PDB file of C-alpha atoms in Angstrom:
ATOM      1  CA  ARG A   1     -32.788  29.008   4.143  1.00 67.00           C
ATOM      2  CA  ARG A   2     -31.531  30.415   7.226  1.00 71.00           C
ATOM      3  CA  CYS A   3     -29.223  27.243   7.506  1.00 77.00           C
ATOM      4  CA  ALA A   4     -25.660  26.882   6.819  1.00 77.00           C
ATOM      5  CA  ALA A   5     -24.182  23.265   6.913  1.00 80.00           C
ATOM      6  CA  GLY A   6     -20.928  23.033   8.047  1.00 80.00           C
ATOM      7  CA  ALA A   7     -18.127  21.717  11.013  1.00 80.00           C
ATOM      8  CA  ALA A   8     -15.776  22.925  13.440  1.00 76.00           C
ATOM      9  CA  THR A   9     -12.221  22.055  14.181  1.00 69.00           C
ATOM     10  CA  LEU A  10     -11.653  22.926  17.633  1.00 65.00           C
ATOM     11  CA  GLY A  11     -10.861  21.913  21.283  1.00 62.00           C
ATOM     12  CA  ALA A  12     -12.690  24.061  23.760  1.00 65.00           C
ATOM     13  CA  HIS A  13     -14.149  23.425  27.813  1.00 63.00           C
ATOM     14  CA  LEU A  14     -16.320  25.323  29.685  1.00 67.00           C
ATOM     15  CA  THR A  15     -14.184  26.509  32.370  1.00 73.00           C
ATOM     16  CA  ALA A  16     -16.945  28.393  34.573  1.00 77.00           C
ATOM     17  CA  PRO A  17     -21.181  29.288  33.521  1.00 79.00           C
ATOM     18  CA  GLY A  18     -21.195  31.207  30.768  1.00 78.00           C
ATOM     19  CA  PHE A  19     -17.126  31.039  29.729  1.00 75.00           C
ATOM     20  CA  VAL A  20     -15.497  28.747  26.949  1.00 74.00           C
ATOM     21  CA  GLN A  21     -11.777  28.506  26.657  1.00 72.00           C
ATOM     22  CA  GLN A  22     -10.701  27.470  23.393  1.00 71.00           C
ATOM     23  CA  ALA A  23      -7.669  24.964  22.939  1.00 63.00           C
ATOM     24  CA  GLY A  24      -6.230  25.472  19.143  1.00 62.00           C
ATOM     25  CA  ASN A  25      -7.181  27.195  16.270  1.00 65.00           C
ATOM     26  CA  ALA A  26     -10.933  27.270  15.187  1.00 66.00           C
ATOM     27  CA  GLU A  27     -11.414  25.752  11.803  1.00 75.00           C
ATOM     28  CA  LEU A  28     -14.804  26.308  10.385  1.00 82.00           C
ATOM     29  CA  ALA A  29     -15.706  24.167   6.937  1.00 83.00           C
ATOM     30  CA  ILE A  30     -18.750  25.291   5.421  1.00 85.00           C
ATOM     31  CA  GLY A  31     -20.566  24.383   2.860  1.00 80.00           C
ATOM     32  CA  ASN A  32     -19.609  26.205  -0.670  1.00 82.00           C
ATOM     33  CA  HIS A  33     -23.817  28.010  -1.979  1.00 80.00           C
ATOM     34  CA  SER A  34     -24.487  30.713  -3.559  1.00 80.00           C
ATOM     35  CA  ARG A  35     -27.002  31.836  -1.063  1.00 79.00           C
ATOM     36  CA  LEU A  36     -23.811  32.303   1.605  1.00 80.00           C
ATOM     37  CA  GLN A  37     -22.152  34.845   0.215  1.00 81.00           C
ATOM     38  CA  LYS A  38     -21.680  36.826   3.176  1.00 86.00           C
ATOM     39  CA  LEU A  39     -21.165  34.435   5.833  1.00 86.00           C
ATOM     40  CA  PRO A  40     -17.426  33.524   5.097  1.00 87.00           C
ATOM     41  CA  GLN A  41     -16.492  36.998   5.237  1.00 88.00           C
ATOM     42  CA  MET A  42     -18.286  37.538   8.517  1.00 88.00           C
ATOM     43  CA  LEU A  43     -16.594  34.647  10.182  1.00 86.00           C
ATOM     44  CA  THR A  44     -13.353  35.290   8.753  1.00 87.00           C
ATOM     45  CA  ASP A  45     -14.052  39.448  10.234  1.00 90.00           C
ATOM     46  CA  ALA A  46     -14.839  37.500  13.655  1.00 84.00           C
ATOM     47  CA  GLY A  47     -11.720  35.576  13.371  1.00 82.00           C
ATOM     48  CA  PHE A  48     -12.327  32.059  12.895  1.00 82.00           C
ATOM     49  CA  VAL A  49     -10.198  30.352   9.838  1.00 86.00           C
ATOM     50  CA  ILE A  50     -12.696  29.558   6.758  1.00 88.00           C
ATOM     51  CA  SER A  51     -12.917  27.144   4.177  1.00 85.00           C
ATOM     52  CA  LEU A  52     -15.315  26.909   1.269  1.00 86.00           C
ATOM     53  CA  GLN A  53     -16.469  23.010   0.829  1.00 82.00           C
ATOM     54  CA  ASP A  54     -18.445  21.676  -2.145  1.00 84.00           C
ATOM     55  CA  ASN A  55     -19.153  18.075  -0.940  1.00 88.00           C
ATOM     56  CA  LEU A  56     -20.921  18.504   2.189  1.00 84.00           C
ATOM     57  CA  GLU A  57     -21.328  14.940   2.567  1.00 90.00           C
ATOM     58  CA  SER A  58     -17.489  14.382   2.772  1.00 91.00           C
ATOM     59  CA  LEU A  59     -17.714  17.331   4.994  1.00 88.00           C
ATOM     60  CA  LEU A  60     -19.345  15.881   7.652  1.00 91.00           C
ATOM     61  CA  TRP A  61     -18.276  12.640   7.195  1.00 95.00           C
ATOM     62  CA  GLY A  62     -14.448  14.497   7.473  1.00 93.00           C
ATOM     63  CA  LYS A  63     -15.960  15.352  11.055  1.00 92.00           C
ATOM     64  CA  LEU A  64     -17.387  12.091  12.188  1.00 96.00           C
ATOM     65  CA  VAL A  65     -14.416  10.374  12.149  1.00 98.00           C
ATOM     66  CA  VAL A  66     -12.529  12.903  14.118  1.00 96.00           C
ATOM     67  CA  ASN A  67     -15.608  12.298  16.441  1.00 97.00           C
ATOM     68  CA  ALA A  68     -15.911   8.952  16.761  1.00 98.00           C
ATOM     69  CA  ALA A  69     -11.956   7.970  16.863  1.00 98.00           C
ATOM     70  CA  VAL A  70     -11.378  10.335  20.132  1.00 98.00           C
ATOM     71  CA  ASN A  71     -14.740  10.746  22.006  1.00 98.00           C
ATOM     72  CA  PRO A  72     -15.467   7.518  22.770  1.00 98.00           C
ATOM     73  CA  ILE A  73     -12.011   6.257  24.355  1.00 98.00           C
ATOM     74  CA  THR A  74     -10.817   9.633  25.803  1.00 98.00           C
ATOM     75  CA  ALA A  75     -14.173   9.022  27.393  1.00 98.00           C
ATOM     76  CA  LEU A  76     -14.191   5.707  28.777  1.00 98.00           C
ATOM     77  CA  LEU A  77     -10.169   6.420  30.168  1.00 98.00           C
ATOM     78  CA  ASP A  78     -10.901   9.449  31.520  1.00 97.00           C
ATOM     79  CA  ILE A  79      -7.949  11.174  29.767  1.00 97.00           C
ATOM     80  CA  SER A  80      -7.588  14.570  27.579  1.00 96.00           C
ATOM     81  CA  ASN A  81      -7.394  13.639  23.651  1.00 96.00           C
ATOM     82  CA  GLY A  82      -3.604  14.384  23.575  1.00 97.00           C
ATOM     83  CA  ALA A  83      -3.247  11.338  25.890  1.00 97.00           C
ATOM     84  CA  LEU A  84      -4.509   9.484  23.152  1.00 97.00           C
ATOM     85  CA  LEU A  85      -1.210   9.698  21.404  1.00 97.00           C
ATOM     86  CA  GLU A  86       0.846   8.171  24.396  1.00 97.00           C
ATOM     87  CA  ASN A  87      -0.805   5.464  25.275  1.00 97.00           C
ATOM     88  CA  PRO A  88      -0.012   2.911  22.310  1.00 98.00           C
ATOM     89  CA  ALA A  89      -3.310   0.460  23.350  1.00 98.00           C
ATOM     90  CA  ALA A  90      -5.318   3.336  23.047  1.00 98.00           C
ATOM     91  CA  PHE A  91      -3.892   4.750  19.625  1.00 98.00           C
ATOM     92  CA  HIS A  92      -4.321   1.317  18.364  1.00 98.00           C
ATOM     93  CA  LEU A  93      -8.071   1.441  18.720  1.00 98.00           C
ATOM     94  CA  MET A  94      -8.106   4.813  17.703  1.00 98.00           C
ATOM     95  CA  GLN A  95      -6.682   3.333  14.246  1.00 98.00           C
ATOM     96  CA  GLN A  96      -8.701   0.543  14.644  1.00 98.00           C
ATOM     97  CA  THR A  97     -12.044   2.657  14.700  1.00 98.00           C
ATOM     98  CA  ILE A  98     -11.066   4.987  11.912  1.00 98.00           C
ATOM     99  CA  ASN A  99      -9.883   1.992   9.953  1.00 98.00           C
ATOM    100  CA  GLU A 100     -13.133   0.197  10.003  1.00 98.00           C
ATOM    101  CA  ILE A 101     -15.116   3.647   9.022  1.00 98.00           C
ATOM    102  CA  ASP A 102     -12.447   3.860   6.127  1.00 98.00           C
ATOM    103  CA  ARG A 103     -13.971   0.438   5.058  1.00 98.00           C
ATOM    104  CA  VAL A 104     -17.523   1.828   5.433  1.00 98.00           C
ATOM    105  CA  THR A 105     -17.028   5.192   3.144  1.00 98.00           C
ATOM    106  CA  ALA A 106     -15.090   2.983   0.859  1.00 97.00           C
ATOM    107  CA  LYS A 107     -18.152   0.743   0.322  1.00 98.00           C
ATOM    108  CA  LEU A 108     -20.484   4.130   0.255  1.00 97.00           C
ATOM    109  CA  LYS A 109     -18.560   5.375  -2.249  1.00 97.00           C
ATOM    110  CA  ILE A 110     -17.556   8.494   0.047  1.00 97.00           C
ATOM    111  CA  GLN A 111     -14.118  11.114  -0.111  1.00 95.00           C
ATOM    112  CA  LEU A 112     -12.918  12.276   3.004  1.00 95.00           C
ATOM    113  CA  PRO A 113     -11.715  15.849   2.653  1.00 90.00           C
ATOM    114  CA  TYR A 114      -8.260  14.760   3.373  1.00 92.00           C
ATOM    115  CA  PRO A 115      -6.257  11.962   2.396  1.00 95.00           C
ATOM    116  CA  CYS A 116      -5.312  10.018   5.619  1.00 97.00           C
ATOM    117  CA  ALA A 117      -8.149   9.735   8.381  1.00 97.00           C
ATOM    118  CA  VAL A 118      -5.322   8.214  10.635  1.00 98.00           C
ATOM    119  CA  ASP A 119      -2.752  11.479   9.956  1.00 98.00           C
ATOM    120  CA  HIS A 120      -5.317  13.756   9.862  1.00 96.00           C
ATOM    121  CA  VAL A 121      -7.291  12.579  13.414  1.00 97.00           C
ATOM    122  CA  ILE A 122      -3.789  12.646  14.670  1.00 97.00           C
ATOM    123  CA  GLN A 123      -2.915  16.106  13.554  1.00 94.00           C
ATOM    124  CA  VAL A 124      -6.824  16.853  15.421  1.00 92.00           C
ATOM    125  CA  ILE A 125      -5.296  15.277  18.526  1.00 94.00           C
ATOM    126  CA  GLN A 126      -2.115  17.317  18.505  1.00 94.00           C
ATOM    127  CA  ASN A 127      -3.436  20.487  17.756  1.00 89.00           C
ATOM    128  CA  THR A 128      -6.439  20.077  20.758  1.00 88.00           C
ATOM    129  CA  ALA A 129      -3.880  17.941  23.527  1.00 92.00           C
ATOM    130  CA  GLY A 130      -5.086  19.681  26.571  1.00 89.00           C
ATOM    131  CA  THR A 131      -8.731  19.573  25.478  1.00 89.00           C
ATOM    132  CA  VAL A 132     -11.179  17.198  27.401  1.00 91.00           C
ATOM    133  CA  SER A 133     -13.488  15.658  24.603  1.00 94.00           C
ATOM    134  CA  SER A 134     -16.892  16.768  24.621  1.00 92.00           C
ATOM    135  CA  MET A 135     -17.699  12.938  25.633  1.00 96.00           C
ATOM    136  CA  LEU A 136     -15.650  12.599  28.912  1.00 96.00           C
ATOM    137  CA  GLN A 137     -17.323  16.326  30.060  1.00 92.00           C
ATOM    138  CA  ASP A 138     -20.459  14.760  29.298  1.00 94.00           C
ATOM    139  CA  PHE A 139     -19.772  12.035  31.779  1.00 96.00           C
ATOM    140  CA  ARG A 140     -18.059  14.267  34.276  1.00 93.00           C
ATOM    141  CA  ASN A 141     -21.071  16.457  34.100  1.00 91.00           C
ATOM    142  CA  ASN A 142     -23.281  13.320  34.579  1.00 93.00           C
ATOM    143  CA  ARG A 143     -25.047  14.590  30.983  1.00 92.00           C
ATOM    144  CA  PRO A 144     -26.251  12.226  27.989  1.00 95.00           C
ATOM    145  CA  THR A 145     -23.602  11.197  25.361  1.00 97.00           C
ATOM    146  CA  GLU A 146     -23.515  12.020  21.656  1.00 97.00           C
ATOM    147  CA  ILE A 147     -22.741   8.106  20.929  1.00 98.00           C
ATOM    148  CA  ASP A 148     -25.525   7.597  19.297  1.00 98.00           C
ATOM    149  CA  ALA A 149     -25.110  10.123  17.056  1.00 97.00           C
ATOM    150  CA  ILE A 150     -21.110   9.211  16.117  1.00 98.00           C
ATOM    151  CA  ASN A 151     -20.612   5.868  16.428  1.00 98.00           C
ATOM    152  CA  GLY A 152     -23.359   4.738  16.529  1.00 98.00           C
ATOM    153  CA  ALA A 153     -24.308   6.856  12.509  1.00 98.00           C
ATOM    154  CA  VAL A 154     -21.061   4.368  12.323  1.00 98.00           C
ATOM    155  CA  VAL A 155     -22.518   1.434  12.934  1.00 98.00           C
ATOM    156  CA  GLN A 156     -26.073   2.248  10.995  1.00 98.00           C
ATOM    157  CA  TYR A 157     -24.405   3.093   7.692  1.00 98.00           C
ATOM    158  CA  ALA A 158     -21.779  -0.435   8.341  1.00 98.00           C
ATOM    159  CA  GLN A 159     -25.018  -2.468   8.270  1.00 98.00           C
ATOM    160  CA  GLN A 160     -26.452  -0.645   5.657  1.00 97.00           C
ATOM    161  CA  ALA A 161     -23.332  -0.916   3.859  1.00 97.00           C
ATOM    162  CA  GLY A 162     -22.746  -5.046   4.601  1.00 98.00           C
ATOM    163  CA  VAL A 163     -19.716  -3.751   6.614  1.00 98.00           C
ATOM    164  CA  SER A 164     -18.476  -5.093  10.013  1.00 98.00           C
ATOM    165  CA  VAL A 165     -17.515  -2.670  12.142  1.00 98.00           C
ATOM    166  CA  PRO A 166     -16.921  -4.463  15.840  1.00 98.00           C
ATOM    167  CA  VAL A 167     -14.723  -1.497  17.057  1.00 98.00           C
ATOM    168  CA  ASN A 168     -17.608   0.889  16.907  1.00 98.00           C
ATOM    169  CA  GLU A 169     -20.185  -1.493  17.744  1.00 98.00           C
ATOM    170  CA  THR A 170     -18.284  -2.230  21.073  1.00 98.00           C
ATOM    171  CA  LEU A 171     -17.373   1.508  21.963  1.00 98.00           C
ATOM    172  CA  VAL A 172     -21.090   2.314  21.784  1.00 98.00           C
ATOM    173  CA  GLN A 173     -21.998  -0.621  23.798  1.00 98.00           C
ATOM    174  CA  LEU A 174     -18.843   0.692  26.518  1.00 98.00           C
ATOM    175  CA  ILE A 175     -20.534   4.137  26.504  1.00 98.00           C
ATOM    176  CA  HIS A 176     -24.271   3.200  27.160  1.00 97.00           C
ATOM    177  CA  ALA A 177     -22.889   0.773  30.376  1.00 97.00           C
ATOM    178  CA  ARG A 178     -20.618   3.874  31.464  1.00 95.00           C
ATOM    179  CA  GLU A 179     -24.156   5.697  31.524  1.00 94.00           C
ATOM    180  CA  THR A 180     -26.050   3.551  32.978  1.00 91.00           C
ATOM    181  CA  ALA A 181     -23.564   2.643  35.673  1.00 87.00           C
ATOM    182  CA  SER A 182     -23.307   6.810  36.564  1.00 71.00           C
ATOM    183  CA  ASN A 183     -26.910   7.114  36.232  1.00 67.00           C
ATOM    184  CA  GLY A 184     -27.782   4.294  38.504  1.00 58.00           C
TER     185      GLY A 184
END
């Protein structure tokens, strides 16, 4: 009763212990539920841009697409989000990652909250161009990554749906290899 599902789209990074610098505008999408009547206004009053979503599955998959397309590639290449748009090979890899997820969502009959996943991811990257992804921040701070919860989840859903996702599988293995190398 005290939880709300949603997704935040914003870039941020830790500048010092206890201090976070936001990059881009913070957008929060939350599930539209009658028990949350006061929450949207409270968040708006706090300065957030809020949208209410009726389809939580769509919302969460929409967020997953962005994280799966940006985080592992920026982490492996040690680049900011914006550099994905400047590096043709990285951009192509990002597109392949998204195309695989599009095939999974189509097979599972999940409609994403935007008409074109690639266009949406590009917009997010442009809004957070100078930001370092959370996965790259994890590597830089010797922390475990969320690769299994991001691209690993794509791989699991793809297996259930009978869809091949070799790029996402490879990204999971490369991140695990880098984690092992960093900790070894």
